[in-house]
mmCIF file of C-alpha atoms and ligand atoms in Angstrom:
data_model
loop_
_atom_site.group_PDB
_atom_site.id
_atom_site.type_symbol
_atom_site.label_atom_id
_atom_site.label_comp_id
_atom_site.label_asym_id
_atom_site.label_seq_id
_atom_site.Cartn_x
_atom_site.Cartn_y
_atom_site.Cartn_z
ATOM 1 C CA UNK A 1 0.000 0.000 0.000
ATOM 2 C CA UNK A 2 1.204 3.318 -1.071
ATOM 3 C CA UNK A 3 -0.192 7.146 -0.812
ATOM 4 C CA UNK A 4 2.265 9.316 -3.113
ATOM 5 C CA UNK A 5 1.460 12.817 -2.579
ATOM 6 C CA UNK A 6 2.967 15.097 -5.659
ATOM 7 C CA UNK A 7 3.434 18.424 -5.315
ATOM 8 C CA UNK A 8 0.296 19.462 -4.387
ATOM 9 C CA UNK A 9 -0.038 23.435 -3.946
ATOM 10 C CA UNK A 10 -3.310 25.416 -2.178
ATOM 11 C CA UNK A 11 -3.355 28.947 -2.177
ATOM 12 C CA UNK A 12 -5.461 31.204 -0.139
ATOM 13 C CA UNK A 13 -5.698 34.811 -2.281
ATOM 14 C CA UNK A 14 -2.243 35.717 -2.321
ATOM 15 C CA UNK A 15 -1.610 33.639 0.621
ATOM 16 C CA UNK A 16 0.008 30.295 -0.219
ATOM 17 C CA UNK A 17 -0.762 27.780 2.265
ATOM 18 C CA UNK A 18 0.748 25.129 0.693
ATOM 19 C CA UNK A 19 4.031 24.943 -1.541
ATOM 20 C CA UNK A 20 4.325 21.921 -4.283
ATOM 21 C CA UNK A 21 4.031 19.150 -1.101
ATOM 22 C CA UNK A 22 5.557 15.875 -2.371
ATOM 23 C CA UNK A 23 6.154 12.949 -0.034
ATOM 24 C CA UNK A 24 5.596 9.183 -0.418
ATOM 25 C CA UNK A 25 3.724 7.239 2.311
ATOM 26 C CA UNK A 26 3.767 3.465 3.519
ATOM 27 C CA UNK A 27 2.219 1.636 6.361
ATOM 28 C CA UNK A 28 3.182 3.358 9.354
ATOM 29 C CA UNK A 29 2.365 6.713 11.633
ATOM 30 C CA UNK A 30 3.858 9.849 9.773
ATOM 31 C CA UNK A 31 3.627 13.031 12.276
ATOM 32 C CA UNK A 32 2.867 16.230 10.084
ATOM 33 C CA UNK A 33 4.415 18.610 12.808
ATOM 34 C CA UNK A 34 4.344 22.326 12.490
ATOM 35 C CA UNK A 35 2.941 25.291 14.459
ATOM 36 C CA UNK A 36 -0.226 27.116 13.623
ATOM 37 C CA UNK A 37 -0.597 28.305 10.210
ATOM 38 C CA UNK A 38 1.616 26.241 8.462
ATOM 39 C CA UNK A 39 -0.401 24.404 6.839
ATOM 40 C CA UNK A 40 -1.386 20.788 7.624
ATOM 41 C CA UNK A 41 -5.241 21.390 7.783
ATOM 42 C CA UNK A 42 -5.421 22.117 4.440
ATOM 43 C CA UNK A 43 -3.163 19.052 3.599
ATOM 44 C CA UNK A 44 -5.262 16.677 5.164
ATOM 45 C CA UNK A 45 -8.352 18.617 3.823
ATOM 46 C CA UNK A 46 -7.025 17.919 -0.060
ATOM 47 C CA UNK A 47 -6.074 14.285 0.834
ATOM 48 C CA UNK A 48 -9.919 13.493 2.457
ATOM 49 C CA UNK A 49 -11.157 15.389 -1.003
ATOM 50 C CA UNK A 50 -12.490 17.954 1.288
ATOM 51 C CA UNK A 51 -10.908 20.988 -0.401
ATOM 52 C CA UNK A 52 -9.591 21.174 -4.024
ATOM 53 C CA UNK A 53 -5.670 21.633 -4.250
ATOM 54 C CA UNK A 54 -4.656 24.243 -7.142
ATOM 55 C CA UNK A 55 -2.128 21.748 -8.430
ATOM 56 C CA UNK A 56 -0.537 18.435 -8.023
ATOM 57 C CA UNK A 57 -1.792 15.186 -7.629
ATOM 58 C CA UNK A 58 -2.083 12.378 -4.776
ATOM 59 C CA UNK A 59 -2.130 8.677 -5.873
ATOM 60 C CA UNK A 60 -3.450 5.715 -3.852
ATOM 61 C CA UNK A 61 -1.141 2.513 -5.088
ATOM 62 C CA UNK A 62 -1.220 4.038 -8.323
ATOM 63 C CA UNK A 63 -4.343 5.495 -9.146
ATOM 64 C CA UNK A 64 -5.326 9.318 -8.926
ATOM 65 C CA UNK A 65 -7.328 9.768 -5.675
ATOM 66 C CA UNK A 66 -9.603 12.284 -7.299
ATOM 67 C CA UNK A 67 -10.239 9.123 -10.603
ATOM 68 C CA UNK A 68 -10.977 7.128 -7.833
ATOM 69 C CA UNK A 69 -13.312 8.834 -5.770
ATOM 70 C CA UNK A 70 -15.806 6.752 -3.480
ATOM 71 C CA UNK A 71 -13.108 3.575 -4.273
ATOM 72 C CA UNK A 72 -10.557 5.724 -1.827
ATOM 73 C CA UNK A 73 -13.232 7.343 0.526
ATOM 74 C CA UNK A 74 -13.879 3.789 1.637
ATOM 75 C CA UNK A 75 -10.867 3.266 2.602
ATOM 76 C CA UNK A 76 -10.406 6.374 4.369
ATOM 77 C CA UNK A 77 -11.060 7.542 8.194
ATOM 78 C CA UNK A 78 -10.832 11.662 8.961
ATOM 79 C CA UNK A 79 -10.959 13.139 12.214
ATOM 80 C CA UNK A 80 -10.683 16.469 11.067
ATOM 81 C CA UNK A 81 -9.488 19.400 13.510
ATOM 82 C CA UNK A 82 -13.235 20.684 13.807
ATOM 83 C CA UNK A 83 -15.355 17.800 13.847
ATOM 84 C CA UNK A 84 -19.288 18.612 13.086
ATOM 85 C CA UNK A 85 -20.757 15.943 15.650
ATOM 86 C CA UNK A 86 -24.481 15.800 15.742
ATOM 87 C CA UNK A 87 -25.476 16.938 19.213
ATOM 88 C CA UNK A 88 -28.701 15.677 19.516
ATOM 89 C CA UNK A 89 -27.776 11.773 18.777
ATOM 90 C CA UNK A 90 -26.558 10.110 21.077
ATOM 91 C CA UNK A 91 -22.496 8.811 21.055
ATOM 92 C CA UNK A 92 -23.671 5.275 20.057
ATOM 93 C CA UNK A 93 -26.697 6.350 17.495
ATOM 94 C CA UNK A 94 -23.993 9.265 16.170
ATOM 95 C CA UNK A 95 -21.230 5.687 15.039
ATOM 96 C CA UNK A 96 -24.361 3.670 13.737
ATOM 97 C CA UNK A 97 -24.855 6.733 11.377
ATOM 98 C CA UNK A 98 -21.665 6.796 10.493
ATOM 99 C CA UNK A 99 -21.088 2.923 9.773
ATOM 100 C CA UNK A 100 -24.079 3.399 7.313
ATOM 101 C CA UNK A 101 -22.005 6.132 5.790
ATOM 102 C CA UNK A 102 -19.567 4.164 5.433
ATOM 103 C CA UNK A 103 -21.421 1.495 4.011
ATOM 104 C CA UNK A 104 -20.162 -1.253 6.952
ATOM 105 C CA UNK A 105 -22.857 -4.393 7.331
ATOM 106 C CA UNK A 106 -25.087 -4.294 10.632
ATOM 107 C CA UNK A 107 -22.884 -7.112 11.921
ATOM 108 C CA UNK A 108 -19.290 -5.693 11.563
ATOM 109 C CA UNK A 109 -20.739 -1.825 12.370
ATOM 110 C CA UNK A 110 -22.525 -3.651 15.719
ATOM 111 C CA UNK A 111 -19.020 -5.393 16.991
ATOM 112 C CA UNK A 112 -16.861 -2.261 15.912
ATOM 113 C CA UNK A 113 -18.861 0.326 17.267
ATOM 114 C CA UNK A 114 -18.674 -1.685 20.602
ATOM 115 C CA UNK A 115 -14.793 -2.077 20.554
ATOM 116 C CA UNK A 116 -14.273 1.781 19.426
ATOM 117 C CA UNK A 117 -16.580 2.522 21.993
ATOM 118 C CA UNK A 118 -14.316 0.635 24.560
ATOM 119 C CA UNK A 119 -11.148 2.130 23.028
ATOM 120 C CA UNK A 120 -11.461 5.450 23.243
ATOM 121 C CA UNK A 121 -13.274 4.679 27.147
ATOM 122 C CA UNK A 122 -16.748 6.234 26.422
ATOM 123 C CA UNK A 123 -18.768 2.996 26.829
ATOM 124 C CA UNK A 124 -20.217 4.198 29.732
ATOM 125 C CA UNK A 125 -22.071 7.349 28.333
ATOM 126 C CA UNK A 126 -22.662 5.425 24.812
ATOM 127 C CA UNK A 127 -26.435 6.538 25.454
ATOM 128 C CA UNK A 128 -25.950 10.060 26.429
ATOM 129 C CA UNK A 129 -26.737 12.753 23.924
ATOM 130 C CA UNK A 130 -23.208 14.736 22.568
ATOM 131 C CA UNK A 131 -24.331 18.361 23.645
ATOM 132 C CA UNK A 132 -23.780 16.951 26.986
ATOM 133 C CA UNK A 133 -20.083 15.784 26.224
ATOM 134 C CA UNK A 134 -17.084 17.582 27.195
ATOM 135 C CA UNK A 135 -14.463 18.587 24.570
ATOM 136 C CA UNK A 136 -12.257 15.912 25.629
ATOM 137 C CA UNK A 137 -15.243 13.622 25.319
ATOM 138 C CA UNK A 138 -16.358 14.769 21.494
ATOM 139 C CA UNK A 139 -12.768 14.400 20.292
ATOM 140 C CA UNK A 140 -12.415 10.879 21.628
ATOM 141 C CA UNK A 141 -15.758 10.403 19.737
ATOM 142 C CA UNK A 142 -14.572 12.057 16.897
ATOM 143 C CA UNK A 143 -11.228 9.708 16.805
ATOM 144 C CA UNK A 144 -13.871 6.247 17.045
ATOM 145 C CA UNK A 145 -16.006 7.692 14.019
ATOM 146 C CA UNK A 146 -12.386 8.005 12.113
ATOM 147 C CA UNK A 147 -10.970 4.392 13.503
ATOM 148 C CA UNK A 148 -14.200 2.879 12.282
ATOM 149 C CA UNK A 149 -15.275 0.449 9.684
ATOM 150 C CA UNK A 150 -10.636 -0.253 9.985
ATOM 151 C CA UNK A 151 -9.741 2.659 7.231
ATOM 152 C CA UNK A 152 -6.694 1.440 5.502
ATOM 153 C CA UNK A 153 -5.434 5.222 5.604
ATOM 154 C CA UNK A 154 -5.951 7.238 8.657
ATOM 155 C CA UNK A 155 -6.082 11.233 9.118
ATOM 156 C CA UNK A 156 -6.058 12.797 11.974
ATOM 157 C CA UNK A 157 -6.224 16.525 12.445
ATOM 158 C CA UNK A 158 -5.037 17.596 15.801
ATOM 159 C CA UNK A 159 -6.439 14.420 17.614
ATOM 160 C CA UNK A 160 -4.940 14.801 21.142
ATOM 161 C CA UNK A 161 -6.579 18.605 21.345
ATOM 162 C CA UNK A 162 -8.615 18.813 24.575
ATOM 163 C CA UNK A 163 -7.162 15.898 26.187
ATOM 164 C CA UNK A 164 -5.824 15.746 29.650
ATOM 165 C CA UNK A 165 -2.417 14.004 29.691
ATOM 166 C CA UNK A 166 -3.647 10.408 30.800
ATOM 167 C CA UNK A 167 -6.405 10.981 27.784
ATOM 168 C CA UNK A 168 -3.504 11.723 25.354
ATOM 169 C CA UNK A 169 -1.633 8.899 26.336
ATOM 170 C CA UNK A 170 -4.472 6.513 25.721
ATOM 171 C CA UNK A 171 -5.516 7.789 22.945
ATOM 172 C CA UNK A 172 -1.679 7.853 21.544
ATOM 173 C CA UNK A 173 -1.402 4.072 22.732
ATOM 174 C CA UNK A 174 -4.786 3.082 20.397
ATOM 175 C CA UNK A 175 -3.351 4.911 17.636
ATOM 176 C CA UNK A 176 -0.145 3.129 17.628
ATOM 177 C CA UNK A 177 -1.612 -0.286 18.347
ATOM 178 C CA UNK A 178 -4.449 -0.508 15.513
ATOM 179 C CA UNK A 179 -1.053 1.459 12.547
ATOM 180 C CA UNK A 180 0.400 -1.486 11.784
ATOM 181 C CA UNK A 181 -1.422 -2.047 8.663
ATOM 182 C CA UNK A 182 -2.148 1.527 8.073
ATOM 183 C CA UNK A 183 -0.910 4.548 6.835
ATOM 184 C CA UNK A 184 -1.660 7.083 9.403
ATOM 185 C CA UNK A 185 -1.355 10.651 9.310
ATOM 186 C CA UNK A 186 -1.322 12.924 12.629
ATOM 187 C CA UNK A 187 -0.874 16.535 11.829
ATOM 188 C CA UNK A 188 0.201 18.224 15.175
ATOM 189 C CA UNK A 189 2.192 20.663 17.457
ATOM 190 C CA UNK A 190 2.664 19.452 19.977
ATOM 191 C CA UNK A 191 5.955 17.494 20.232
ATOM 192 C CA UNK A 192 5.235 14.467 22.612
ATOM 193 C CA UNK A 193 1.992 13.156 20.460
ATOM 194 C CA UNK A 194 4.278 11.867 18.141
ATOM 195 C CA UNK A 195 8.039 11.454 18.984
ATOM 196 C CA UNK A 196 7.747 7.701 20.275
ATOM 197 C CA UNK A 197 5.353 6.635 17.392
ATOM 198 C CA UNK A 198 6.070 8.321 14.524
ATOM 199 C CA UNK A 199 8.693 6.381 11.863
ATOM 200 C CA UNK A 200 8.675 9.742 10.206
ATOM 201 C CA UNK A 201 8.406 13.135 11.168
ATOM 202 C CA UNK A 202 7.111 16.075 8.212
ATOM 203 C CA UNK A 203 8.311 19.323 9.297
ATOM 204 C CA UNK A 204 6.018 21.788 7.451
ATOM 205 C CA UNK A 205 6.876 25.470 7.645
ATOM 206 C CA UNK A 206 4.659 27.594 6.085
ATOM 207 C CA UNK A 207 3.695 25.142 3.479
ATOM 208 C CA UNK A 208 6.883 23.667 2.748
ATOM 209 C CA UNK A 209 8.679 21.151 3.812
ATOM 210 C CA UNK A 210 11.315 21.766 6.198
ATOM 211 C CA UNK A 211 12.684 18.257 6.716
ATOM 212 C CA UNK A 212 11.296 14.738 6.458
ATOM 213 C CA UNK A 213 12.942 11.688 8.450
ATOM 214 C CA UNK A 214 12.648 9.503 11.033
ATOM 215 C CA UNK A 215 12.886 10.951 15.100
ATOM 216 C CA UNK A 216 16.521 9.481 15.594
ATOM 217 C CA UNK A 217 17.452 10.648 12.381
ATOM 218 C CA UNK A 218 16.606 14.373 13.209
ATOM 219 C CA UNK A 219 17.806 14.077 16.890
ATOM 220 C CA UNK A 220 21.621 13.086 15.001
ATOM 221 C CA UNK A 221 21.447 16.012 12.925
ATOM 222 C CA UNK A 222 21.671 18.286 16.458
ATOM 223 C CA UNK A 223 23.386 15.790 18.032
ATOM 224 C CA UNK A 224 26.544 17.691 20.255
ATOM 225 C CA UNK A 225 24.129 21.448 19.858
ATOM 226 C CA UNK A 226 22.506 21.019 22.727
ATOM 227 C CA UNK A 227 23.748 21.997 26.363
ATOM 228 C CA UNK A 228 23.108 22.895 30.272
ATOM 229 C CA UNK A 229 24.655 25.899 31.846
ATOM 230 C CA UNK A 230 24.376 26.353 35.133
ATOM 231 C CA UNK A 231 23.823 30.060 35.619
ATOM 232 C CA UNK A 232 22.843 32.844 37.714
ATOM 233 C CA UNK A 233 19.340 34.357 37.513
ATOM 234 C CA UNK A 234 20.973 37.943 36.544
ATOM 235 C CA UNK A 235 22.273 36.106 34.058
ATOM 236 C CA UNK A 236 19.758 34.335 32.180
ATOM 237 C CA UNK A 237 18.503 37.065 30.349
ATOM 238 C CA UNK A 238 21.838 37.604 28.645
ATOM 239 C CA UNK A 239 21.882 33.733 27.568
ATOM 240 C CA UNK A 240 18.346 34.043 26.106
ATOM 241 C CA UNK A 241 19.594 37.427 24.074
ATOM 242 C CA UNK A 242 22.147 35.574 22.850
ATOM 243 C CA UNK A 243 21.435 32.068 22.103
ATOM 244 C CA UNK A 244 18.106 29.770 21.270
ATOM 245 C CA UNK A 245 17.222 28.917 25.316
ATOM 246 C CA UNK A 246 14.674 25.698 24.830
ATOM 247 C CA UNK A 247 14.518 25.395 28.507
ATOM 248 C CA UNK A 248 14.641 27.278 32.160
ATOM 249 C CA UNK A 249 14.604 25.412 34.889
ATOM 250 C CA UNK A 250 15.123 27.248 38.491
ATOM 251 C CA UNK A 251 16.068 24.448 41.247
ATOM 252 C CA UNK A 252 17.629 24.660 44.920
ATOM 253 C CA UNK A 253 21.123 25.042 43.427
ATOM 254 C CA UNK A 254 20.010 27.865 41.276
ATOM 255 C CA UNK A 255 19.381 28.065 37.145
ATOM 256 C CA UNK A 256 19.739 25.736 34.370
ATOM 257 C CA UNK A 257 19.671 26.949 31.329
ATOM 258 C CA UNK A 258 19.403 24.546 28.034
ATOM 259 C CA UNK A 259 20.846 25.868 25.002
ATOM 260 C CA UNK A 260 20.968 24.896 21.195
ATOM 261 C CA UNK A 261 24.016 26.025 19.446
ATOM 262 C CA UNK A 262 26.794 24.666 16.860
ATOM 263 C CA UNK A 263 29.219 25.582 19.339
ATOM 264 C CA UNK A 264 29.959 25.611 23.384
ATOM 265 C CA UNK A 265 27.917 28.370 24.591
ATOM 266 C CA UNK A 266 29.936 28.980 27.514
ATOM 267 C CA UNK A 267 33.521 27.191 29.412
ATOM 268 C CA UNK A 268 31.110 25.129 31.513
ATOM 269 C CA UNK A 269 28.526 24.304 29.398
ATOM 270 C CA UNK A 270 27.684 20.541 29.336
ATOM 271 C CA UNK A 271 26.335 18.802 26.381
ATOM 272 C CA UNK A 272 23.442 17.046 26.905
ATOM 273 C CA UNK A 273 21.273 14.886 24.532
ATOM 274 C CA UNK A 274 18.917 16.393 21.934
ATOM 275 C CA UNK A 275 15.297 15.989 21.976
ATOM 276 C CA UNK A 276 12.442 16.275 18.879
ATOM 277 C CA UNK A 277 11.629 19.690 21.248
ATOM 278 C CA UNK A 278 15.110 20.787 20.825
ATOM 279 C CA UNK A 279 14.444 19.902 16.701
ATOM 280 C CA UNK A 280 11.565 21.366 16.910
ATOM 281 C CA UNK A 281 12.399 24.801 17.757
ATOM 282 C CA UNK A 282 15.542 24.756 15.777
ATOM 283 C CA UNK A 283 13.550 24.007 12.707
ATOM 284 C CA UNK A 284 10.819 26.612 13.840
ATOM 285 C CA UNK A 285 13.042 29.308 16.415
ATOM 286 C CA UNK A 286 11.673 30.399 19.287
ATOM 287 C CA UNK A 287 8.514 31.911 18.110
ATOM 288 C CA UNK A 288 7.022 28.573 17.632
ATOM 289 C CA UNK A 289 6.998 28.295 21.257
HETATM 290 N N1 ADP B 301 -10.554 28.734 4.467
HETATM 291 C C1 ADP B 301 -9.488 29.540 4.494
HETATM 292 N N2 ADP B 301 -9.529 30.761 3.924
HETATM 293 C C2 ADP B 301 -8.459 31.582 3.929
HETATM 294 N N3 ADP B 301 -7.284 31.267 4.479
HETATM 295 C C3 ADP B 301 -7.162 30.061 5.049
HETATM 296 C C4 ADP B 301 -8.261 29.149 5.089
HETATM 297 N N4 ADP B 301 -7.846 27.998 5.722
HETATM 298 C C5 ADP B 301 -6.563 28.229 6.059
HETATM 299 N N5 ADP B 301 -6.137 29.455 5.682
HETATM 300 C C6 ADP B 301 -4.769 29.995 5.843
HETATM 301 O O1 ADP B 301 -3.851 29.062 5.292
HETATM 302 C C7 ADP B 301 -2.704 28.915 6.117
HETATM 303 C C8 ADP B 301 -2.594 27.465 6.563
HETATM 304 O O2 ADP B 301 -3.689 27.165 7.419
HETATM 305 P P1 ADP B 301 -3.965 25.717 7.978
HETATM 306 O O3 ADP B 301 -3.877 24.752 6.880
HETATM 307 O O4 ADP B 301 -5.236 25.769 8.749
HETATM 308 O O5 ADP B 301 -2.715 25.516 8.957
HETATM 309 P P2 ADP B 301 -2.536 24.588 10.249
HETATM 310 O O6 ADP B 301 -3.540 23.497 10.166
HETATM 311 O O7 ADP B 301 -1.124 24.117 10.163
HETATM 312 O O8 ADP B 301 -2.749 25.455 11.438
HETATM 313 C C9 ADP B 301 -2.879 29.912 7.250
HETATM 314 O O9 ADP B 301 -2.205 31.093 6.889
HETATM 315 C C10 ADP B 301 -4.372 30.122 7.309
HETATM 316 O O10 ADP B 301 -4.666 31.405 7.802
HETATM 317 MG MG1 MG B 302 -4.938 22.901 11.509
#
């Protein structure tokens, strides 16, 4: 199974929210990381067929997407950052109505609905009505009506938004265990959604590409730029003028600075080892933060 994406391009007016996007996907979780703006909704929006790119073309093992059409939607599950839920059904009727979208028979839908049901740990309010849910609570539902009816390619827009952290963790866990067989895409900011699952990391950067490989490849490429000085307070505004600071931490034995640069920031600076946060904001500076 293959998704080649080719240089697909979306415009805005004059704003260009996506720049000639090419990548090739395979089985596997691919995190589309990249801070607000940059463009990843509207990437996942042209793959689902939600919003017309200006140019390029995406290919599903061979065959245009678009030639395709209800062939690929079949295959497909979208949470998308937004989710329209209906809030009058209730979380159980809301999955039946999507199964039948989907086209699943009343004997798969019945067992799958059950098991997302369990996965994403709303079993218990399965008959409550969705205007009462919380936001965590819609976008767990909104991650079951994606996982449902086993999509051989997955999107997910922002899918740990809302969630405390034992929610994300969960939810992170599922979406690992049920990617083997699929190609899943998570477009995200946030860092720790994706470094120990992804086997490839998209940096997108206002529409383009930044870098593409897997975590322990990018870690290696600022491997021996990262490191602690021990500082005094007075002092730490002078680091952060002049170097990327990625971290402040104040303890009993006073400040601790962590510091990306090619070379040793200061004589008693002690490299320490990278993380995808440290990638991140050398890919994106400071203002990503
Ligand atoms: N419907 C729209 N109309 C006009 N501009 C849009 C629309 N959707 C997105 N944009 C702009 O396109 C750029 C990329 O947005 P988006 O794809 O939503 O990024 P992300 O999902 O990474 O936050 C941003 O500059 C955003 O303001
Ligand atoms: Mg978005």
């Amino acid at each position: 199974m293959k998704l080649v994406l080719d240089k697909i391009s979306k415009s805005y007016g004059k704003n260009k929210a996506l720049s000639e996007f090419s990548a090739e996907l395979t089985p596997g979780v691919y995190a589309l990381l990249g801070p607000n703006g940059s463009g990843k909704s509207t990437l996942l929006n042209i793959i689902t067929d939600n919003l017309k790119a200006d140019s390029g073309k995406i290919y599903y093992d061979g065959e245009d997407i678009l030639k395709l059409g209800a062939e690929f939607r079949e295959k497909l599950g979208f949470m998308p950052q937004y989710p329209g839920l209906y809030g009058s059904f209730t979380a159980e009727k809301f999955l039946w109505y999507m199964a039948a979208l989907k086209g699943m028979n009343k004997k798969d839908a019945e067992a799958q609905i059950k098991e997302v049901l369990d996965a994403v740990e709303l079993s218990d309010v399965s008959n409550y009505r969705i205007s009462t849910f919380s936001g965590g609570m819609k976008q767990r539902l909104a991650l079951a009506q994606a996982v449902l009816g086993n999509p051989s390619v997955l999107i997910l827009d922002e899918p740990t938004a809302g969630l405390d952290p034992k929610q994300r963790i969960a939810i992170r866990n599922y979406i690992s265990r049920i990617s083997f067989d699929k190609i899943v895409i998570i477009a995200t900011h946030v860092v720790p959604d994706i470094e120990y699952i992804a086997k490839d990391v998209i940096m997108l950067k206002k529409g383009v590409i930044a870098d593409n490989a897997p975590p322990s490849e990018l870690l290696r490429k600022i491997d021996g730029c990262v490191f602690r000085v021990k500082t005094a307070e007075d002092k730490v505004m002078d680091l952060q003028n002049a170097y990327m600071v990625t971290n402040i931490l104040k303890d009993d034995d006073g400040v601790s600075v962590r510091i990306l640069s090619d070379t040793k920031p200061t004589e008693d600076a002690i490299p320490v080892s990278p993380t995808l946060d440290d990638y991140y904001l050398h890919i994106f500076g400071e203002s990503a933060v």
